[in-house]
XYZ file of C-alpha atoms in Angstrom:
68
model
C 84.576 107.531 81.655
C 81.751 109.557 83.190
C 80.147 110.080 79.777
C 78.152 106.851 80.055
C 76.931 107.473 83.600
C 73.856 109.356 84.667
C 73.996 112.066 87.325
C 72.341 109.667 89.767
C 74.964 106.990 89.132
C 77.800 109.473 89.646
C 76.281 110.676 92.915
C 75.927 107.076 94.089
C 79.616 106.441 93.357
C 80.608 109.546 95.325
C 78.394 108.436 98.204
C 79.986 104.965 98.186
C 83.515 106.420 98.226
C 82.635 108.557 101.235
C 81.100 105.547 102.960
C 84.423 103.734 102.566
C 86.214 106.502 104.501
C 84.275 106.142 107.761
C 85.612 105.413 111.229
C 85.124 101.792 112.308
C 84.358 102.971 115.868
C 81.955 105.900 115.471
C 81.095 106.052 111.729
C 82.428 109.617 111.385
C 84.645 110.794 108.518
C 88.359 109.929 108.603
C 91.341 111.586 106.943
C 94.137 109.634 105.322
C 97.511 111.389 105.290
C 101.061 110.493 104.436
C 104.273 111.735 105.989
C 107.769 110.464 105.339
C 106.618 107.454 103.334
C 104.158 106.256 105.984
C 100.390 106.707 105.852
C 97.838 106.877 108.626
C 94.132 107.448 108.999
C 92.563 109.510 111.755
C 88.930 109.973 112.760
C 87.820 113.590 112.868
C 85.363 112.915 115.714
C 86.761 110.330 118.155
C 90.513 110.594 117.304
C 90.868 106.869 116.566
C 94.093 106.221 114.615
C 95.389 103.659 112.185
C 99.140 103.968 111.573
C 101.994 102.275 109.750
C 100.646 101.852 106.213
C 102.979 101.893 103.223
C 100.400 103.339 100.823
C 97.167 105.309 100.922
C 95.318 102.401 99.342
C 96.627 100.059 102.067
C 95.212 102.399 104.732
C 91.866 102.552 102.919
C 91.757 98.754 102.545
C 92.350 98.344 106.289
C 89.577 100.838 107.062
C 87.195 98.839 104.892
C 88.178 95.555 106.538
C 87.701 97.017 110.029
C 84.209 98.190 109.091
C 83.293 94.659 108.058
């Protein structure tokens, strides 16, 4: 998979993934965690929360939609 990509392209992909995991309120990094079959995201700076997701990908998709 990564065999066809240059170092620059790989770094750009990593940068884009990190950009997707940013708080919609303050643009800081968020964590996505699961407990008991429910996932949530939490901002590490302003403590904004998103709760009640069935999957990690659902939480990430909501983060992306909130960021516009």
